[in-house]
XYZ file of C-alpha atoms in Angstrom:
197
model
C -19.686 4.386 77.239
C -18.855 0.828 76.198
C -21.893 0.708 73.911
C -20.869 4.069 72.358
C -17.329 2.758 71.716
C -18.713 -0.473 70.193
C -21.054 1.604 68.004
C -18.119 3.761 66.779
C -15.987 0.665 66.068
C -18.773 -1.009 64.103
C -19.377 2.197 62.134
C -15.651 2.501 61.259
C -15.463 -1.183 60.282
C -18.428 -0.691 57.928
C -16.744 2.370 56.480
C -13.511 0.428 55.879
C -15.448 -2.451 54.349
C -17.209 -0.078 51.932
C -13.903 1.595 50.968
C -12.210 -1.761 50.364
C -15.216 -2.968 48.334
C -15.166 0.079 46.032
C -11.371 -0.109 45.703
C -11.646 -3.722 44.514
C -14.399 -2.725 42.067
C -12.252 0.111 40.686
C -9.297 -2.241 40.266
C -11.445 -4.769 38.389
C -12.843 -1.990 36.166
C -9.357 -0.724 35.228
C -8.141 -4.264 34.603
C -11.102 -4.908 32.319
C -10.484 -1.626 30.513
C -6.894 -2.533 29.679
C -7.630 -6.177 28.841
C -10.766 -5.804 26.751
C -10.684 -2.262 25.414
C -10.091 -2.447 21.614
C -8.026 0.708 21.807
C -5.282 -1.232 23.582
C -4.844 -3.306 20.412
C -3.868 -0.242 18.369
C -0.442 -0.422 16.755
C 1.125 2.345 14.702
C 2.912 -0.359 12.699
C -0.434 -1.307 11.142
C -0.480 2.036 9.300
C 1.987 2.185 6.418
C 3.101 5.061 4.198
C 5.260 4.470 1.127
C 6.563 6.887 -1.515
C 7.225 5.281 -4.880
C 9.657 7.360 -6.934
C 12.267 6.740 -9.619
C 15.596 6.014 -7.907
C 17.389 8.169 -10.485
C 16.353 11.043 -12.704
C 17.678 13.626 -15.134
C 17.342 17.135 -13.739
C 14.544 19.005 -15.452
C 12.696 15.880 -16.632
C 9.057 15.025 -15.963
C 8.592 12.536 -13.065
C 5.668 10.689 -11.467
C 5.500 10.013 -7.724
C 2.981 7.751 -5.962
C 2.230 8.061 -2.255
C 0.660 4.767 -1.096
C -0.997 4.552 2.337
C -2.536 1.472 3.997
C -4.766 0.849 7.021
C -4.168 -2.727 8.245
C -6.159 -2.149 11.441
C -9.532 -3.799 12.074
C -11.025 -0.336 12.673
C -11.419 2.530 10.180
C -9.435 5.756 10.234
C -11.097 9.146 10.400
C -9.851 12.573 9.321
C -7.032 11.269 7.118
C -4.853 14.130 5.885
C -1.691 14.050 3.744
C 0.987 16.747 3.679
C 4.022 16.677 1.353
C 7.285 18.548 1.791
C 8.837 18.990 -1.633
C 12.596 19.152 -2.210
C 14.126 22.453 -3.246
C 13.589 23.470 -6.881
C 10.534 21.245 -7.383
C 7.923 22.302 -9.956
C 4.391 20.928 -9.418
C 2.445 19.896 -12.541
C -0.664 17.986 -11.400
C -1.930 15.314 -9.022
C -4.804 12.897 -8.479
C -6.754 13.598 -6.347
C -6.401 17.370 -6.365
C -4.818 19.067 -3.322
C -6.848 21.425 -1.138
C -4.310 24.276 -0.905
C -2.785 26.713 -3.382
C 0.752 25.460 -2.706
C -0.270 21.913 -3.811
C 1.067 20.385 -0.587
C -2.002 19.127 1.298
C -4.718 16.548 0.615
C -7.849 15.879 2.660
C -8.510 12.145 2.179
C -11.545 11.739 4.473
C -11.995 8.356 6.148
C -10.141 5.126 5.351
C -12.005 1.839 5.995
C -10.373 -1.033 7.876
C -8.050 -3.276 5.828
C -7.923 -0.855 2.889
C -5.477 1.467 1.136
C -5.278 4.464 -1.161
C -2.927 6.410 -3.440
C -2.057 9.990 -4.278
C -0.348 10.283 -7.667
C 1.787 13.353 -8.180
C 3.563 14.678 -11.279
C 6.296 17.287 -11.276
C 9.766 18.356 -12.369
C 12.866 18.113 -10.188
C 15.856 20.393 -10.666
C 19.371 19.818 -9.367
C 22.987 19.119 -10.215
C 24.531 15.831 -11.239
C 25.243 13.402 -8.350
C 23.095 15.446 -5.939
C 20.161 13.826 -4.109
C 16.671 15.250 -3.628
C 14.415 14.105 -0.753
C 10.631 13.964 -0.902
C 8.832 13.683 2.469
C 5.208 12.816 3.247
C 3.242 13.142 6.507
C 0.010 11.166 6.992
C -2.146 12.497 9.838
C -5.045 10.321 11.002
C -7.320 9.419 13.895
C -8.463 5.820 14.556
C -12.246 5.595 14.917
C -11.989 4.247 18.490
C -9.524 6.938 19.641
C -9.883 10.568 20.573
C -6.323 11.474 19.569
C -4.446 12.220 16.352
C -1.430 10.262 15.092
C 1.131 10.804 12.325
C 3.019 8.504 9.977
C 6.100 9.819 8.150
C 7.622 8.545 4.911
C 10.470 9.716 2.694
C 12.193 8.850 -0.564
C 15.429 9.963 -2.220
C 16.013 10.595 -5.923
C 19.524 10.905 -7.334
C 20.346 13.178 -10.267
C 22.366 11.197 -12.794
C 22.555 14.033 -15.300
C 22.601 17.831 -15.159
C 19.939 19.927 -16.892
C 22.394 20.980 -19.605
C 25.500 19.399 -21.104
C 28.353 21.702 -22.011
C 31.513 20.920 -23.991
C 34.473 23.085 -25.013
C 36.597 22.289 -28.068
C 39.517 23.982 -29.796
C 43.289 23.745 -30.283
C 45.269 22.839 -27.169
C 48.261 24.911 -28.282
C 48.770 27.973 -30.460
C 51.451 30.529 -31.402
C 51.558 34.076 -30.104
C 49.612 36.345 -32.406
C 47.726 33.511 -34.170
C 43.929 33.483 -34.305
C 42.469 30.387 -32.608
C 38.844 29.230 -32.834
C 37.091 27.611 -29.901
C 33.591 26.197 -29.798
C 31.305 25.988 -26.761
C 28.481 23.486 -27.287
C 25.411 23.518 -25.010
C 22.993 20.616 -25.258
C 19.610 20.049 -23.637
C 19.323 16.265 -23.081
C 15.719 16.438 -21.813
C 12.471 16.524 -23.779
C 11.450 19.781 -22.099
C 12.374 23.216 -23.465
C 14.933 25.146 -21.416
C 14.247 28.860 -20.958
C-alpha cells in the first residue's frame, strides 16, 4: 500500500509539474505577443483625414473641395473606402477620381502604401441662406495590412454663407397722399456667375 501511495504521489507531482511548465510557456508566449507583435504599435492617430474647403461662400456659387487622407503608419492600408455626407441642398458637379455609386457619395481607393497620402477633389454647388452654415462630413474606412479588423476615421468642415443666392431691394416714396398714384420698384439681382432658374 505504501508503494501504491508513493506511486500516486509521484504521478500527481509530475502532473502538477507539467501543468506549471505549460502555464509558464503560455505566459511567455502572451508576453511576447504583446511586446513584439507589430499590431500593438498601431495608432489611429497615424491616420489623418482633412477636408479643405473655402471658409465662406456665396450661395449658388461653384466650389471646390479637397479631401486629403494620409497613412503615417509603417504598414500599408488595405481596402480604403471614402464616404461623403453632403450638406442639404448640395449639387454635385464632378470629382477626381470618379465615385463608384450613382449618388456620387462613395469612392473605392484600394490600398494605401505606408508613409503616403492621397486626395479626392470634388466640385459642386452649395445652396443656403445668408449667415447659415453648411457642414460637409467624410468617413474613411480602412484596414491595416497586419490587422483583421476595419477602422474608421471621420472628418468634417463648415462653410458659412456670406451672401444669399439673390439680392432684393425695394424702392419708392416713403409717404403719399390718399388717392395719389405711387410707383414702387422691386429689384432682384443675381450676384453669382451662374444662371438662376
